[in-house]
Amino acid sequence: MTAVHDPALDFGPATHLTCRACGERYPLGAAYACMECFGPLEVGYELHPPSREEIAAGPPSIWRYAALLPVPADIAELSGLHPGFTQLVRADNLARELGMRRLWIKDDTGNPTHSFKDRVVAVALSAARQLGLRTLSCASTGNLANAVAAAAARAGMDHVVVIPSDLEAGKVITTAVYGGSLIAVEGTYDDVNRLCSELIGDPLTASWGFVNVNLRPYYAEGSKSLGYEVAEQLGWRLPQQVVIPVASGSLLTKVDKAFRELGTLGLVEPTPYRVFGAQATGCSPVAQAFRAGIEVVRPVKPRTIAKSLAIGNPADGPYALDVARRTGGAIADVSDEAIVDAIRLLARTEGIFAETAGGVTVATLRLLLDSGALDPDAETVVYNTGDGLKTLDAVAGVVGPTATIAPSLTEFRAALGA
Amino acid sequence: MAVAVRIPTILRTYTGGEAEVRVEPAEPTLSGTLSALEAAYPGLSARVLDEAGALRRFVNVYVDDEDVRFEAGLATPTPAGAQVSIIPAVAGG
């Protein structure tokens, strides 16, 4: 198929879709799988790179990088949640505890619905608008559900969110509150994902944009902003090591893509960096493939408290493996107990309350330091992609009041051992 | 011993736009079902299988709601009345 750009569509610098597996090109549209080989489609661009100054003069959101994303140049002026430009926290306390020289936490809990999913949804919503799709939808493990429901509400679009029925209450309520349809499916995330894939092509969903299915090429590009921001916030340079949670594997591959783009475009020195991926042992198909030294990711049935990472059949797993191996990184996995410990460690040392996925990432940081895979002297950025308030159950059993007393001075002194 | 096969959008050019088709495989396995599909809709199986005859990396195939990679792959039984779904792999979150 010849890629013909429809001039009525404004996707900014994006010009076509291309198959990541076989290279076949397609016009921009609501398509996600190659008709030749089923490979994932990716956005292709003719980039006119902005200068550092132009980026710095942009809005304090992902739209400061609009020139590098498949969105119109004036996107910041349209209604939306305008996520991004979250804090990069210098984590000296945690670094000291772990024996590291310089450690940063990219804390994406600062987004409008408290996870990095606001970034990807913002780009997908723009694509839905361009393509005339009126209902925003998704298959979600929770964070995406929040982000889609809130973004659709702000943009005045209908939304239908599909989740596994066993999600944390915190993620169900924080989706339902935005109205719209919320369908809880009795099954795993992979069942939900499959159902949504089968809904594509059904007349019912003809004007629907499933952000992570038929809008996935655009959606995934939103994750590049997590690479751009870290580089800009470090003073336009790349970190030496990054640790990123792996569910589908998309975020990890897009941060790598962002780092490479910045180097190619001359916005940073293309210094070497190593990419590490983090999974929960109860859902670790990519880590298992990494350890086995194979390219094929065998699907698993998830069983972990880290539900936002519980994708047993990760579509970008092979690409995440490629990135970890190419950069000299690794993909490792940690137990549910280690996840809970790490959530508490990060909260205690840096005042950041991460959801289970953040616990996975910090626990993996610790594991890889212990094993010697991570260099404690190299500048390292850890991505915290979600907020602990959504997964309270993970720590509810292990934290609480240190004392419960009568309102008396004596008892208060006794409670503090004074 | 008909087997029902759900066809994804990107393969419906082969089935005249049909979202679900029925075939009568000579051999009651996924492999046999794909052969029957190829006989009825020439060119279709080359989209699902690679040059070596294995399932392509980015295609998910389900027999009666179970991912065949948890079963016996192409040797997974497809008895009469079985429902086969062919779906492009997608990521999520």
Coordinates of C-alpha atoms in Angstrom, one line a residue:
Chain A
M1 CA 0.0 0.0 0.0
T2 CA 1.3 3.5 -0.8
A3 CA 1.4 5.9 2.0
V4 CA -0.6 8.9 0.9
H5 CA -0.8 11.8 3.4
D6 CA -4.4 13.2 3.6
P7 CA -3.9 16.9 3.9
A8 CA -7.1 17.3 5.9
L9 CA -5.5 15.5 8.8
D10 CA -3.2 17.4 11.0
F11 CA -0.7 15.0 12.6
G12 CA 2.1 17.7 12.8
P13 CA 5.4 16.2 11.7
A14 CA 4.0 12.6 11.3
T15 CA 3.6 11.6 7.6
H16 CA 2.8 7.9 7.6
L17 CA 2.7 4.6 9.5
T18 CA 5.3 2.0 9.0
C19 CA 5.5 -1.7 10.0
R20 CA 8.2 -2.2 12.6
A21 CA 8.7 -5.8 11.5
C22 CA 8.7 -5.6 7.7
G23 CA 8.9 -1.9 6.9
E24 CA 5.7 -1.7 4.9
R25 CA 4.2 1.8 4.8
Y26 CA 0.6 2.8 5.3
P27 CA -1.2 6.2 5.4
L28 CA -2.0 7.8 8.7
G29 CA -5.2 6.3 10.1
A30 CA -6.8 4.1 12.8
A31 CA -4.6 1.1 12.0
Y32 CA -2.3 -0.8 14.2
A33 CA -1.2 -4.1 12.5
C34 CA 0.6 -4.7 9.3
M35 CA -1.6 -6.3 6.6
E36 CA 1.4 -8.2 5.4
C37 CA 2.9 -9.7 8.6
F38 CA 0.7 -8.5 11.5
G39 CA 3.7 -6.5 12.8
P40 CA 3.0 -3.4 14.9
L41 CA 2.7 -0.1 13.0
E42 CA 4.7 2.8 14.1
V43 CA 4.4 6.5 13.3
G44 CA 6.9 7.8 10.7
Y45 CA 7.9 11.5 10.6
E46 CA 9.6 14.2 8.7
L47 CA 11.0 16.0 11.7
H48 CA 12.0 19.6 11.7
P49 CA 13.7 19.6 15.0
P50 CA 13.1 22.5 17.4
S51 CA 16.0 24.1 19.2
R52 CA 16.5 23.7 22.9
E53 CA 15.4 27.3 23.3
E54 CA 12.2 26.7 21.4
I55 CA 11.4 23.7 23.5
A56 CA 12.2 25.6 26.8
A57 CA 9.8 28.4 25.7
G58 CA 7.0 25.9 25.2
P59 CA 4.2 25.1 27.7
P60 CA 5.0 23.2 30.9
S61 CA 3.5 20.0 29.5
I62 CA 4.3 17.3 27.0
W63 CA 3.3 19.8 24.3
R64 CA 6.7 21.5 24.6
Y65 CA 7.7 18.6 22.4
A66 CA 4.8 18.8 20.0
A67 CA 7.2 19.2 17.1
L68 CA 8.5 15.6 17.9
L69 CA 5.0 14.1 18.3
P70 CA 2.2 13.2 15.9
V71 CA 0.0 16.1 17.0
P72 CA -0.9 19.5 15.5
A73 CA 1.4 22.4 16.4
D74 CA -1.4 24.2 18.2
I75 CA -2.3 21.3 20.4
A76 CA -1.6 23.1 23.7
E77 CA -4.5 25.5 22.9
L78 CA -7.1 22.7 22.5
S79 CA -9.0 21.4 25.5
G80 CA -7.2 18.5 27.2
L81 CA -5.5 17.5 30.4
H82 CA -2.1 18.7 29.2
P83 CA 0.0 16.2 31.2
G84 CA 3.7 16.0 31.6
F85 CA 6.7 18.0 32.6
T86 CA 6.5 16.2 36.0
Q87 CA 9.3 16.5 38.5
L88 CA 12.7 14.9 38.2
V89 CA 13.5 14.4 41.9
R90 CA 17.1 14.1 43.0
A91 CA 17.0 11.1 45.3
D92 CA 20.0 11.6 47.5
N93 CA 18.5 9.9 50.5
L94 CA 17.6 6.8 48.6
A95 CA 21.0 6.9 46.8
R96 CA 22.8 7.0 50.2
E97 CA 20.8 4.0 51.4
L98 CA 21.6 2.0 48.3
G99 CA 25.2 3.1 48.1
M100 CA 24.8 5.0 44.8
R101 CA 26.5 8.2 43.7
R102 CA 23.7 10.0 41.9
L103 CA 20.1 8.8 41.6
W104 CA 17.0 10.6 40.2
I105 CA 13.3 9.6 40.4
K106 CA 11.2 10.7 37.4
D107 CA 8.0 11.1 39.4
D108 CA 5.0 10.8 37.1
T109 CA 2.5 10.7 39.9
G110 CA 2.3 14.5 39.2
N111 CA 0.2 13.9 36.1
P112 CA -3.6 14.9 36.1
T113 CA -4.7 11.3 36.9
H114 CA -1.5 10.4 38.7
S115 CA 0.2 8.1 36.2
F116 CA 2.2 8.3 33.0
K117 CA -0.8 7.1 31.1
D118 CA -2.1 10.7 30.8
R119 CA 0.8 11.3 28.3
V120 CA -0.1 8.5 25.9
V121 CA -3.8 9.2 26.1
A122 CA -3.3 12.9 25.3
V123 CA -1.6 11.9 22.0
A124 CA -4.2 9.2 21.2
L125 CA -7.0 11.7 21.9
S126 CA -5.5 14.1 19.4
A127 CA -5.4 11.3 16.8
A128 CA -9.0 10.4 17.6
R129 CA -10.0 14.0 16.9
Q130 CA -8.1 14.1 13.7
L131 CA -9.7 10.9 12.5
G132 CA -13.2 11.9 13.5
L133 CA -13.6 9.2 16.1
R134 CA -16.2 10.2 18.7
T135 CA -15.9 7.6 21.4
L136 CA -12.6 7.1 23.3
S137 CA -12.1 3.5 24.6
C138 CA -9.4 1.3 26.0
A139 CA -8.5 -2.1 27.5
S140 CA -6.9 -1.2 30.8
T141 CA -5.2 -2.5 34.0
G142 CA -6.4 0.7 35.7
N143 CA -4.2 3.6 35.2
L144 CA -5.1 3.9 31.5
A145 CA -8.8 3.6 32.5
N146 CA -8.4 6.7 34.7
A147 CA -6.6 8.6 32.0
V148 CA -9.0 7.8 29.2
A149 CA -12.1 8.6 31.3
A150 CA -10.7 11.9 32.5
A151 CA -9.3 13.0 29.2
A152 CA -12.6 12.1 27.4
A153 CA -14.6 14.0 30.0
R154 CA -12.4 17.1 29.5
A155 CA -12.6 16.9 25.8
G156 CA -16.3 16.4 25.8
M157 CA -16.1 12.9 24.2
D158 CA -18.0 9.8 25.0
H159 CA -15.9 7.0 26.5
V160 CA -16.2 3.2 27.1
V161 CA -13.5 1.8 29.3
V162 CA -12.9 -2.0 29.7
I163 CA -11.1 -3.5 32.7
P164 CA -10.6 -6.8 34.4
S165 CA -13.2 -7.2 37.1
D166 CA -10.6 -7.9 39.8
L167 CA -8.9 -4.5 39.6
E168 CA -8.0 -2.6 42.8
A169 CA -11.1 -0.6 44.1
G170 CA -8.9 2.6 43.9
K171 CA -8.6 2.2 40.2
V172 CA -12.3 1.3 39.6
I173 CA -13.6 4.3 41.5
T174 CA -11.2 6.7 40.0
T175 CA -12.4 5.7 36.6
A176 CA -16.1 5.4 37.3
V177 CA -16.3 8.9 38.8
Y178 CA -15.7 10.5 35.4
G179 CA -19.0 9.0 34.1
G180 CA -19.2 7.2 30.8
S181 CA -19.4 3.4 30.4
L182 CA -17.1 1.2 32.5
I183 CA -17.3 -2.5 31.6
A184 CA -15.7 -4.9 34.1
V185 CA -14.8 -8.2 32.4
E186 CA -14.5 -11.5 34.3
G187 CA -11.1 -12.4 33.2
T188 CA -7.5 -11.2 33.0
Y189 CA -6.1 -8.1 31.3
D190 CA -5.1 -10.3 28.4
D191 CA -8.8 -11.5 28.1
V192 CA -9.8 -7.8 28.1
N193 CA -7.2 -6.9 25.5
R194 CA -8.4 -9.7 23.3
L195 CA -12.0 -8.7 23.6
C196 CA -11.2 -5.1 22.6
S197 CA -9.1 -6.4 19.7
E198 CA -12.1 -8.4 18.5
L199 CA -14.4 -5.4 18.9
I200 CA -12.3 -3.6 16.2
G201 CA -14.1 -4.1 12.9
D202 CA -17.4 -4.6 14.6
P203 CA -20.0 -2.1 13.4
L204 CA -20.7 -1.1 17.0
T205 CA -17.2 0.4 17.3
A206 CA -16.9 2.0 13.9
S207 CA -16.4 5.5 15.3
W208 CA -14.4 4.4 18.4
G209 CA -10.8 5.1 19.1
F210 CA -9.4 2.4 21.3
V211 CA -6.3 4.3 22.5
N212 CA -4.2 1.2 23.0
V213 CA -5.5 -0.8 20.0
N214 CA -6.4 1.0 16.8
L215 CA -4.8 4.3 18.0
R216 CA -1.8 2.5 19.5
P217 CA 0.8 3.9 17.0
Y218 CA 0.0 7.4 18.2
Y219 CA -0.6 6.5 21.8
A220 CA 2.7 4.8 22.2
E221 CA 4.6 7.9 20.9
G222 CA 3.3 9.8 23.9
S223 CA 5.7 7.8 26.0
K224 CA 8.7 9.4 24.2
S225 CA 8.0 12.5 26.3
L226 CA 9.3 10.6 29.4
G227 CA 12.7 10.3 27.6
Y228 CA 12.7 13.9 26.3
E229 CA 11.8 15.4 29.7
V230 CA 14.5 13.5 31.6
A231 CA 17.1 14.7 29.1
E232 CA 15.9 18.3 29.3
Q233 CA 15.7 18.3 33.1
L234 CA 19.2 16.9 33.4
G235 CA 20.4 20.0 31.4
W236 CA 20.1 18.4 28.0
R237 CA 22.1 15.3 28.5
L238 CA 21.3 11.6 28.8
P239 CA 21.6 9.6 32.0
Q240 CA 24.0 6.7 32.1
Q241 CA 21.4 4.2 33.4
V242 CA 17.6 4.1 33.5
V243 CA 15.3 1.6 35.2
I244 CA 11.8 1.3 33.7
P245 CA 8.8 -0.9 34.6
V246 CA 7.8 -3.3 31.9
A247 CA 4.2 -4.4 31.2
S248 CA 3.7 -4.4 27.5
G249 CA 7.3 -3.2 27.0
S250 CA 6.1 -0.1 25.1
L251 CA 7.3 2.5 27.6
L252 CA 10.8 1.1 27.8
T253 CA 11.2 1.0 24.0
K254 CA 9.9 4.6 23.6
V255 CA 12.2 6.1 26.2
D256 CA 15.0 4.5 24.3
K257 CA 13.6 5.9 21.0
A258 CA 13.4 9.3 22.6
F259 CA 17.1 9.2 23.8
R260 CA 18.2 8.1 20.3
E261 CA 16.1 10.8 18.6
L262 CA 17.6 13.5 20.8
G263 CA 21.0 12.4 19.9
T264 CA 20.3 12.2 16.2
L265 CA 18.6 15.6 16.2
G266 CA 21.6 17.2 17.9
L267 CA 19.6 18.2 21.1
V268 CA 22.0 16.1 23.3
E269 CA 25.4 14.5 23.0
P270 CA 24.6 10.9 22.0
T271 CA 26.4 9.5 25.1
P272 CA 26.0 5.8 25.9
Y273 CA 23.2 4.7 28.3
R274 CA 22.0 1.4 29.6
V275 CA 18.3 0.5 29.8
F276 CA 17.0 -1.8 32.5
G277 CA 13.5 -3.2 32.7
A278 CA 11.6 -4.2 35.8
Q279 CA 8.9 -6.9 36.2
A280 CA 7.1 -8.6 39.0
T281 CA 8.1 -12.3 39.3
G282 CA 4.4 -13.2 39.1
C283 CA 4.2 -11.8 35.6
S284 CA 7.7 -11.8 34.2
P285 CA 7.6 -13.1 30.6
V286 CA 10.1 -10.6 29.4
A287 CA 12.6 -11.1 32.3
Q288 CA 12.4 -14.8 31.8
A289 CA 13.2 -14.5 28.1
F290 CA 16.1 -12.1 28.9
R291 CA 17.5 -14.6 31.4
A292 CA 17.1 -17.5 28.9
G293 CA 18.9 -15.5 26.2
I294 CA 16.0 -16.0 23.8
E295 CA 14.1 -13.5 21.6
V296 CA 10.7 -15.1 21.9
V297 CA 8.5 -14.0 24.8
R298 CA 6.4 -16.9 26.0
P299 CA 3.1 -15.6 27.5
V300 CA 2.3 -16.3 31.1
K301 CA -0.8 -16.2 33.4
P302 CA -0.2 -13.2 35.7
R303 CA -0.2 -13.6 39.5
T304 CA 1.1 -10.6 41.2
I305 CA 0.0 -7.6 43.3
A306 CA 1.5 -5.3 40.6
K307 CA -1.7 -5.4 38.5
S308 CA -0.7 -2.4 36.4
L309 CA 2.2 -4.5 35.1
A310 CA 0.2 -7.8 34.8
I311 CA 0.3 -8.2 31.1
G312 CA 1.0 -11.9 30.5
N313 CA 1.3 -11.5 26.7
P314 CA 3.4 -8.4 26.2
A315 CA 3.3 -7.2 22.5
D316 CA 6.4 -5.1 22.8
G317 CA 8.3 -7.7 24.8
P318 CA 10.6 -8.7 21.9
Y319 CA 11.5 -5.0 21.3
A320 CA 12.1 -4.4 25.0
L321 CA 14.5 -7.4 25.0
D322 CA 16.3 -5.9 21.9
V323 CA 16.8 -2.5 23.7
A324 CA 18.1 -4.0 27.0
R325 CA 20.5 -6.2 25.1
R326 CA 21.6 -3.5 22.6
T327 CA 22.4 -1.0 25.4
G328 CA 24.0 -3.5 27.8
G329 CA 21.1 -3.4 30.3
A330 CA 19.0 -6.2 31.6
I331 CA 15.4 -7.1 32.5
A332 CA 14.9 -8.6 35.9
D333 CA 12.0 -9.4 38.2
V334 CA 11.2 -9.1 41.9
S335 CA 8.9 -10.8 44.4
D336 CA 5.7 -9.2 45.7
E337 CA 7.4 -9.0 49.1
A338 CA 10.3 -7.0 47.6
I339 CA 7.7 -4.8 45.8
V340 CA 6.0 -3.8 49.1
D341 CA 9.4 -3.3 50.8
A342 CA 10.5 -1.0 48.0
I343 CA 7.3 1.0 48.1
R344 CA 8.0 1.7 51.8
L345 CA 11.7 2.4 51.1
L346 CA 11.0 5.0 48.5
A347 CA 8.3 6.6 50.7
R348 CA 10.5 6.6 53.7
T349 CA 13.6 8.0 52.0
E350 CA 12.1 10.4 49.4
G351 CA 8.6 11.2 50.4
I352 CA 7.2 9.6 47.2
F353 CA 4.4 7.1 47.5
A354 CA 4.6 4.9 44.5
E355 CA 2.0 2.4 43.3
T356 CA 3.0 -1.2 42.9
A357 CA 4.7 -0.6 39.6
G358 CA 7.0 1.9 41.2
G359 CA 7.7 -0.7 43.9
V360 CA 8.7 -3.1 41.2
T361 CA 11.0 -0.6 39.7
V362 CA 12.8 0.4 42.9
A363 CA 13.0 -3.2 44.0
T364 CA 14.6 -4.1 40.7
L365 CA 17.0 -1.2 41.1
R366 CA 18.0 -2.7 44.4
L367 CA 18.3 -6.2 43.0
L368 CA 20.4 -5.1 40.1
L369 CA 22.7 -3.1 42.3
D370 CA 23.2 -6.2 44.6
S371 CA 23.9 -8.4 41.6
G372 CA 26.4 -6.0 40.2
A373 CA 24.4 -5.5 36.9
L374 CA 23.8 -1.8 37.7
D375 CA 26.8 0.5 38.4
P376 CA 26.3 2.4 41.7
D377 CA 28.6 5.1 40.4
A378 CA 26.8 5.8 37.2
E379 CA 24.1 8.5 37.1
T380 CA 20.8 6.6 37.2
V381 CA 17.1 7.6 36.6
V382 CA 14.3 5.4 37.9
Y383 CA 10.8 5.9 36.5
N384 CA 7.9 6.0 39.0
T385 CA 4.9 5.8 36.7
G386 CA 2.0 5.7 39.2
D387 CA 0.6 6.8 42.5
G388 CA 0.4 4.7 45.6
L389 CA -3.0 6.1 46.5
K390 CA -4.5 3.9 43.8
T391 CA -3.0 0.7 45.2
L392 CA -3.4 1.1 49.0
D393 CA -4.1 -2.6 49.5
A394 CA -0.5 -3.4 48.7
V395 CA 0.7 -1.7 51.9
A396 CA -2.5 -1.6 54.0
G397 CA -1.4 -4.7 55.9
V398 CA 2.1 -3.5 56.8
V399 CA 1.7 0.1 57.6
G400 CA -0.6 1.9 60.0
P401 CA -0.5 3.9 63.2
T402 CA 2.5 3.2 65.3
A403 CA 0.4 3.6 68.4
T404 CA -3.2 4.2 69.3
I405 CA -3.6 6.0 72.6
A406 CA -6.0 8.0 74.8
P407 CA -5.7 11.8 74.4
S408 CA -3.3 12.0 77.3
L409 CA 0.2 13.5 77.6
T410 CA 1.5 10.5 79.5
E411 CA 0.3 8.0 76.9
F412 CA 1.7 10.2 74.1
R413 CA 5.1 10.2 75.8
A414 CA 5.0 6.5 76.3
A415 CA 4.0 5.9 72.7
L416 CA 7.2 7.7 71.5
G417 CA 9.3 6.0 74.2
A418 CA 10.1 9.4 75.7
Chain B
M1 CA -17.2 -31.1 11.9
A2 CA -17.2 -27.5 11.0
V3 CA -14.9 -25.1 12.8
A4 CA -15.8 -21.4 13.1
V5 CA -12.9 -18.9 12.6
R6 CA -13.1 -15.3 13.5
I7 CA -11.2 -13.2 11.0
P8 CA -9.5 -9.9 12.0
T9 CA -10.2 -6.7 10.0
I10 CA -6.9 -6.8 8.2
L11 CA -7.6 -10.3 6.8
R12 CA -11.1 -9.7 5.7
T13 CA -10.0 -8.8 2.2
Y14 CA -9.4 -12.5 1.8
T15 CA -12.9 -13.5 3.1
G16 CA -14.9 -11.0 1.1
G17 CA -15.4 -8.9 4.2
E18 CA -16.7 -11.8 6.3
A19 CA -15.9 -11.4 10.0
E20 CA -16.5 -15.1 10.7
V21 CA -16.2 -18.1 8.4
R22 CA -16.7 -21.8 8.8
V23 CA -14.4 -24.5 7.4
E24 CA -14.3 -28.3 7.4
P25 CA -10.7 -29.2 8.2
A26 CA -9.5 -32.7 7.1
E27 CA -7.4 -32.9 10.2
P28 CA -8.9 -31.6 13.5
T29 CA -6.0 -29.4 14.5
L30 CA -5.2 -25.7 14.2
S31 CA -2.8 -26.6 11.4
G32 CA -5.5 -28.5 9.6
T33 CA -7.9 -25.6 10.1
L34 CA -5.4 -23.2 8.6
S35 CA -5.0 -25.5 5.6
A36 CA -8.8 -25.6 5.1
L37 CA -8.9 -21.8 5.4
E38 CA -6.1 -21.5 2.7
A39 CA -8.1 -23.8 0.4
A40 CA -11.2 -21.7 0.8
Y41 CA -9.5 -18.3 0.9
P42 CA -6.2 -18.6 -1.0
G43 CA -3.4 -16.4 0.4
L44 CA -4.8 -16.2 3.9
S45 CA -2.5 -18.7 5.6
A46 CA 0.6 -16.9 4.4
R47 CA -0.5 -13.9 6.4
V48 CA -0.8 -16.0 9.6
L49 CA 2.2 -18.3 9.1
D50 CA 5.8 -17.3 8.3
E51 CA 8.0 -18.7 5.6
A52 CA 9.0 -21.6 7.9
G53 CA 5.3 -22.5 8.5
A54 CA 5.3 -21.2 12.1
L55 CA 2.8 -18.8 13.6
R56 CA 4.0 -15.2 13.0
R57 CA 5.5 -13.4 15.9
F58 CA 2.8 -10.8 16.1
V59 CA -0.3 -12.9 15.7
N60 CA -2.3 -14.4 18.5
V61 CA -4.5 -17.4 17.8
Y62 CA -7.1 -18.7 20.3
V63 CA -9.0 -22.0 20.2
D64 CA -12.1 -21.8 22.4
D65 CA -10.7 -18.7 24.2
E66 CA -7.4 -20.3 25.0
D67 CA -4.1 -18.8 23.5
V68 CA -2.7 -21.7 21.5
R69 CA 0.8 -20.9 22.9
F70 CA -0.5 -22.3 26.2
E71 CA -1.8 -25.4 24.3
A72 CA 0.0 -27.3 21.6
G73 CA 0.5 -24.4 19.1
L74 CA -0.3 -25.5 15.6
A75 CA -1.1 -29.0 16.8
T76 CA -3.8 -27.7 19.2
P77 CA -7.0 -29.8 18.6
T78 CA -9.9 -28.0 16.8
P79 CA -12.7 -30.5 17.2
A80 CA -16.1 -30.0 15.6
G81 CA -17.8 -26.9 16.9
A82 CA -14.5 -25.3 17.9
Q83 CA -14.1 -21.5 17.7
V84 CA -10.8 -20.2 16.4
S85 CA -9.9 -16.5 16.7
I86 CA -7.0 -14.9 14.8
I87 CA -6.0 -11.5 16.4
P88 CA -3.1 -9.2 15.9
A89 CA -1.0 -8.8 19.0
V90 CA -1.5 -5.5 20.8
A91 CA 0.1 -3.9 23.8
G92 CA -1.8 -2.3 26.5
G93 CA -1.5 -0.9 30.0

